mmCIF file of N, CA and C in Angstrom:
data_model
loop_
_atom_site.group_PDB
_atom_site.id
_atom_site.type_symbol
_atom_site.label_atom_id
_atom_site.label_comp_id
_atom_site.label_asym_id
_atom_site.label_seq_id
_atom_site.Cartn_x
_atom_site.Cartn_y
_atom_site.Cartn_z
ATOM 1 N N LEU A 15 -19.494 -32.452 4.276
ATOM 2 C CA LEU A 15 -20.748 -32.420 3.553
ATOM 3 C C LEU A 15 -20.608 -31.764 2.176
ATOM 4 N N ASN A 16 -19.690 -30.823 2.063
ATOM 5 C CA ASN A 16 -19.508 -30.094 0.804
ATOM 6 C C ASN A 16 -18.231 -30.495 0.074
ATOM 7 N N GLY A 17 -17.612 -31.586 0.504
ATOM 8 C CA GLY A 17 -16.386 -32.030 -0.152
ATOM 9 C C GLY A 17 -15.190 -31.138 0.114
ATOM 10 N N ARG A 18 -15.179 -30.447 1.225
ATOM 11 C CA ARG A 18 -14.099 -29.532 1.587
ATOM 12 C C ARG A 18 -13.590 -29.875 2.992
ATOM 13 N N SER A 19 -12.334 -29.506 3.240
ATOM 14 C CA SER A 19 -11.751 -29.672 4.566
ATOM 15 C C SER A 19 -11.158 -28.344 5.008
ATOM 16 N N LEU A 20 -11.289 -28.037 6.279
ATOM 17 C CA LEU A 20 -10.687 -26.845 6.846
ATOM 18 C C LEU A 20 -9.353 -27.249 7.462
ATOM 19 N N THR A 21 -8.294 -26.570 7.057
ATOM 20 C CA THR A 21 -6.981 -26.882 7.604
ATOM 21 C C THR A 21 -6.174 -25.604 7.755
ATOM 22 N N PHE A 22 -5.288 -25.607 8.725
ATOM 23 C CA PHE A 22 -4.399 -24.472 8.925
ATOM 24 C C PHE A 22 -2.951 -24.873 8.675
ATOM 25 N N MET A 23 -2.757 -25.967 7.988
ATOM 26 C CA MET A 23 -1.412 -26.387 7.612
ATOM 27 C C MET A 23 -0.871 -25.441 6.545
ATOM 28 N N ALA A 24 0.435 -25.336 6.511
ATOM 29 C CA ALA A 24 1.047 -24.429 5.536
ATOM 30 C C ALA A 24 0.697 -24.820 4.102
ATOM 31 N N LYS A 25 0.753 -26.090 3.802
ATOM 32 C CA LYS A 25 0.410 -26.558 2.460
ATOM 33 C C LYS A 25 0.075 -28.036 2.559
ATOM 34 N N TYR A 26 -1.141 -28.377 2.335
ATOM 35 C CA TYR A 26 -1.567 -29.768 2.501
ATOM 36 C C TYR A 26 -1.607 -30.543 1.205
ATOM 37 N N SER A 27 -1.450 -29.875 0.068
ATOM 38 C CA SER A 27 -1.510 -30.561 -1.211
ATOM 39 C C SER A 27 -0.527 -29.915 -2.179
ATOM 40 N N MET A 28 0.258 -30.704 -2.856
ATOM 41 C CA MET A 28 1.197 -30.171 -3.840
ATOM 42 C C MET A 28 0.480 -29.634 -5.083
ATOM 43 N N ASP A 29 -0.807 -29.928 -5.215
ATOM 44 C CA ASP A 29 -1.577 -29.461 -6.366
ATOM 45 C C ASP A 29 -2.160 -28.063 -6.168
ATOM 46 N N ASP A 30 -2.121 -27.551 -4.934
ATOM 47 C CA ASP A 30 -2.717 -26.255 -4.635
ATOM 48 C C ASP A 30 -1.659 -25.291 -4.103
ATOM 49 N N VAL A 31 -2.012 -24.005 -4.074
ATOM 50 C CA VAL A 31 -1.105 -23.012 -3.519
ATOM 51 C C VAL A 31 -1.046 -23.170 -2.008
ATOM 52 N N GLY A 32 0.032 -22.734 -1.410
ATOM 53 C CA GLY A 32 0.199 -22.849 0.033
ATOM 54 C C GLY A 32 0.016 -21.516 0.725
ATOM 55 N N SER A 33 0.074 -21.550 2.013
ATOM 56 C CA SER A 33 -0.016 -20.365 2.851
ATOM 57 C C SER A 33 1.145 -20.425 3.838
ATOM 58 N N SER A 34 2.305 -20.028 3.388
ATOM 59 C CA SER A 34 3.496 -20.185 4.225
ATOM 60 C C SER A 34 3.582 -19.074 5.263
ATOM 61 N N CYS A 35 4.387 -19.327 6.252
ATOM 62 C CA CYS A 35 4.642 -18.341 7.299
ATOM 63 C C CYS A 35 6.043 -17.798 7.084
ATOM 64 N N HIS A 36 6.152 -16.506 6.973
ATOM 65 C CA HIS A 36 7.459 -15.886 6.940
ATOM 66 C C HIS A 36 7.366 -14.547 7.670
ATOM 67 N N VAL A 37 8.466 -14.117 8.223
ATOM 68 C CA VAL A 37 8.500 -12.919 9.049
ATOM 69 C C VAL A 37 9.467 -11.921 8.425
ATOM 70 N N HIS A 38 9.023 -10.687 8.277
ATOM 71 C CA HIS A 38 9.883 -9.619 7.780
ATOM 72 C C HIS A 38 10.421 -8.832 8.958
ATOM 73 N N SER A 39 11.676 -8.450 8.896
ATOM 74 C CA SER A 39 12.245 -7.613 9.945
ATOM 75 C C SER A 39 13.304 -6.708 9.332
ATOM 76 N N SER A 40 13.604 -5.635 10.010
ATOM 77 C CA SER A 40 14.647 -4.726 9.551
ATOM 78 C C SER A 40 15.284 -4.071 10.764
ATOM 79 N N LEU A 41 16.488 -3.557 10.586
ATOM 80 C CA LEU A 41 17.236 -2.921 11.667
ATOM 81 C C LEU A 41 17.545 -1.484 11.284
ATOM 82 N N TRP A 42 17.091 -0.542 12.114
ATOM 83 C CA TRP A 42 17.271 0.887 11.848
ATOM 84 C C TRP A 42 17.800 1.579 13.087
ATOM 85 N N ASN A 43 18.388 2.740 12.910
ATOM 86 C CA ASN A 43 18.827 3.513 14.068
ATOM 87 C C ASN A 43 17.594 4.028 14.816
ATOM 88 N N ALA A 44 17.805 4.617 15.990
ATOM 89 C CA ALA A 44 16.690 5.046 16.844
ATOM 90 C C ALA A 44 15.791 6.069 16.155
ATOM 91 N N ALA A 45 16.354 6.896 15.290
ATOM 92 C CA ALA A 45 15.556 7.903 14.581
ATOM 93 C C ALA A 45 14.816 7.315 13.388
ATOM 94 N N GLY A 46 15.157 6.089 13.009
ATOM 95 C CA GLY A 46 14.512 5.456 11.864
ATOM 96 C C GLY A 46 14.955 6.024 10.535
ATOM 97 N N THR A 47 16.147 6.604 10.507
ATOM 98 C CA THR A 47 16.609 7.255 9.285
ATOM 99 C C THR A 47 17.746 6.524 8.577
ATOM 100 N N GLU A 48 18.356 5.543 9.269
ATOM 101 C CA GLU A 48 19.498 4.856 8.675
ATOM 102 C C GLU A 48 19.422 3.355 8.951
ATOM 103 N N SER A 49 19.546 2.582 7.898
ATOM 104 C CA SER A 49 19.568 1.137 8.043
ATOM 105 C C SER A 49 20.864 0.710 8.717
ATOM 106 N N LEU A 50 20.762 -0.226 9.649
ATOM 107 C CA LEU A 50 21.944 -0.714 10.355
ATOM 108 C C LEU A 50 22.492 -1.996 9.741
ATOM 109 N N THR A 51 22.008 -2.370 8.577
ATOM 110 C CA THR A 51 22.434 -3.615 7.949
ATOM 111 C C THR A 51 23.559 -3.433 6.939
ATOM 112 N N TRP A 52 23.763 -2.245 6.424
ATOM 113 C CA TRP A 52 24.676 -2.012 5.304
ATOM 114 C C TRP A 52 26.017 -1.448 5.764
ATOM 115 N N ASN A 53 27.084 -2.026 5.214
ATOM 116 C CA ASN A 53 28.427 -1.475 5.390
ATOM 117 C C ASN A 53 29.142 -1.655 4.059
ATOM 118 N N ALA A 54 29.387 -0.562 3.377
ATOM 119 C CA ALA A 54 29.963 -0.620 2.029
ATOM 120 C C ALA A 54 31.335 -1.286 1.999
ATOM 121 N N ASP A 55 32.069 -1.216 3.110
ATOM 122 C CA ASP A 55 33.427 -1.746 3.136
ATOM 123 C C ASP A 55 33.521 -3.183 3.662
ATOM 124 N N ALA A 56 32.444 -3.745 4.138
ATOM 125 C CA ALA A 56 32.461 -5.085 4.738
ATOM 126 C C ALA A 56 32.196 -6.164 3.685
ATOM 127 N N PRO A 57 32.646 -7.391 3.966
ATOM 128 C CA PRO A 57 32.330 -8.495 3.038
ATOM 129 C C PRO A 57 30.819 -8.633 2.859
ATOM 130 N N ASP A 58 30.395 -8.755 1.634
ATOM 131 C CA ASP A 58 28.973 -8.846 1.281
ATOM 132 C C ASP A 58 28.180 -7.647 1.767
ATOM 133 N N HIS A 59 28.862 -6.567 2.130
ATOM 134 C CA HIS A 59 28.248 -5.306 2.595
ATOM 135 C C HIS A 59 27.413 -5.473 3.862
ATOM 136 N N MET A 60 27.695 -6.513 4.648
ATOM 137 C CA MET A 60 26.931 -6.744 5.874
ATOM 138 C C MET A 60 27.628 -6.079 7.061
ATOM 139 N N SER A 61 26.894 -5.226 7.767
ATOM 140 C CA SER A 61 27.454 -4.583 8.954
ATOM 141 C C SER A 61 27.617 -5.611 10.066
ATOM 142 N N ASP A 62 28.424 -5.270 11.079
ATOM 143 C CA ASP A 62 28.578 -6.160 12.234
ATOM 144 C C ASP A 62 27.242 -6.375 12.937
ATOM 145 N N VAL A 63 26.450 -5.299 13.051
ATOM 146 C CA VAL A 63 25.126 -5.415 13.690
ATOM 147 C C VAL A 63 24.280 -6.446 12.959
ATOM 148 N N TYR A 64 24.274 -6.386 11.641
ATOM 149 C CA TYR A 64 23.468 -7.316 10.850
ATOM 150 C C TYR A 64 23.989 -8.751 10.970
ATOM 151 N N ARG A 65 25.318 -8.930 10.916
ATOM 152 C CA ARG A 65 25.890 -10.270 11.057
ATOM 153 C C ARG A 65 25.515 -10.885 12.396
ATOM 154 N N HIS A 66 25.580 -10.089 13.454
ATOM 155 C CA HIS A 66 25.224 -10.596 14.779
ATOM 156 C C HIS A 66 23.722 -10.875 14.883
ATOM 157 N N TYR A 67 22.922 -10.037 14.255
ATOM 158 C CA TYR A 67 21.467 -10.233 14.243
ATOM 159 C C TYR A 67 21.112 -11.558 13.548
ATOM 160 N N VAL A 68 21.672 -11.777 12.367
ATOM 161 C CA VAL A 68 21.409 -13.020 11.633
ATOM 162 C C VAL A 68 21.968 -14.219 12.408
ATOM 163 N N GLY A 69 23.146 -14.066 12.985
ATOM 164 C CA GLY A 69 23.717 -15.135 13.796
ATOM 165 C C GLY A 69 22.819 -15.489 14.975
ATOM 166 N N GLY A 70 22.222 -14.481 15.605
ATOM 167 C CA GLY A 70 21.291 -14.733 16.710
ATOM 168 C C GLY A 70 20.048 -15.469 16.255
ATOM 169 N N LEU A 71 19.531 -15.102 15.083
ATOM 170 C CA LEU A 71 18.362 -15.811 14.544
ATOM 171 C C LEU A 71 18.689 -17.275 14.265
ATOM 172 N N ILE A 72 19.856 -17.515 13.698
ATOM 173 C CA ILE A 72 20.261 -18.892 13.405
ATOM 174 C C ILE A 72 20.465 -19.673 14.700
ATOM 175 N N ALA A 73 21.120 -19.043 15.682
ATOM 176 C CA ALA A 73 21.416 -19.728 16.942
ATOM 177 C C ALA A 73 20.153 -20.058 17.736
ATOM 178 N N THR A 74 19.109 -19.235 17.605
ATOM 179 C CA THR A 74 17.889 -19.432 18.398
ATOM 180 C C THR A 74 16.702 -19.892 17.555
ATOM 181 N N GLY A 75 16.964 -20.274 16.311
ATOM 182 C CA GLY A 75 15.883 -20.657 15.401
ATOM 183 C C GLY A 75 14.994 -21.760 15.937
ATOM 184 N N ARG A 76 15.589 -22.759 16.564
ATOM 185 C CA ARG A 76 14.800 -23.872 17.101
ATOM 186 C C ARG A 76 13.848 -23.382 18.187
ATOM 187 N N GLU A 77 14.342 -22.535 19.084
ATOM 188 C CA GLU A 77 13.501 -22.003 20.149
ATOM 189 C C GLU A 77 12.431 -21.061 19.604
ATOM 190 N N LEU A 78 12.788 -20.227 18.615
ATOM 191 C CA LEU A 78 11.814 -19.310 18.024
ATOM 192 C C LEU A 78 10.701 -20.044 17.292
ATOM 193 N N ALA A 79 10.996 -21.233 16.786
ATOM 194 C CA ALA A 79 9.969 -22.008 16.080
ATOM 195 C C ALA A 79 8.780 -22.294 16.988
ATOM 196 N N TRP A 80 9.012 -22.440 18.299
ATOM 197 C CA TRP A 80 7.892 -22.675 19.225
ATOM 198 C C TRP A 80 6.946 -21.481 19.258
ATOM 199 N N CYS A 81 7.469 -20.277 18.988
ATOM 200 C CA CYS A 81 6.615 -19.078 18.967
ATOM 201 C C CYS A 81 5.873 -18.938 17.637
ATOM 202 N N TYR A 82 6.565 -19.199 16.534
ATOM 203 C CA TYR A 82 6.003 -18.955 15.208
ATOM 204 C C TYR A 82 5.369 -20.178 14.567
ATOM 205 N N ALA A 83 5.700 -21.368 15.034
ATOM 206 C CA ALA A 83 5.147 -22.593 14.451
ATOM 207 C C ALA A 83 4.951 -23.631 15.569
ATOM 208 N N PRO A 84 4.010 -23.396 16.464
ATOM 209 C CA PRO A 84 3.879 -24.238 17.655
ATOM 210 C C PRO A 84 3.197 -25.580 17.443
ATOM 211 N N TYR A 85 2.605 -25.816 16.315
ATOM 212 C CA TYR A 85 1.848 -27.045 16.109
ATOM 213 C C TYR A 85 2.538 -27.971 15.133
ATOM 214 N N VAL A 86 2.234 -29.245 15.209
ATOM 215 C CA VAL A 86 2.884 -30.232 14.363
ATOM 216 C C VAL A 86 2.671 -29.936 12.872
ATOM 217 N N ASN A 87 1.572 -29.308 12.527
ATOM 218 C CA ASN A 87 1.277 -28.998 11.121
ATOM 219 C C ASN A 87 1.779 -27.613 10.693
ATOM 220 N N SER A 88 2.473 -26.929 11.564
ATOM 221 C CA SER A 88 2.912 -25.556 11.249
ATOM 222 C C SER A 88 3.940 -25.556 10.140
#
């Protein structure tokens, strides 16, 4: 009636801004005082913990998409 549509798609028109979904995460020790992602001596400064964490996200990305983007328009 008002020339508008309600949608929950990430971006329905290339002419308008979108509303993307992204997730922030970080890895810290139990005390929350030291990041577990940095290793000054490792390639690209990535710690083993961080490499395994990113590898797990990549390996399970398809399955995680069902949690974060469950609909065809997600």
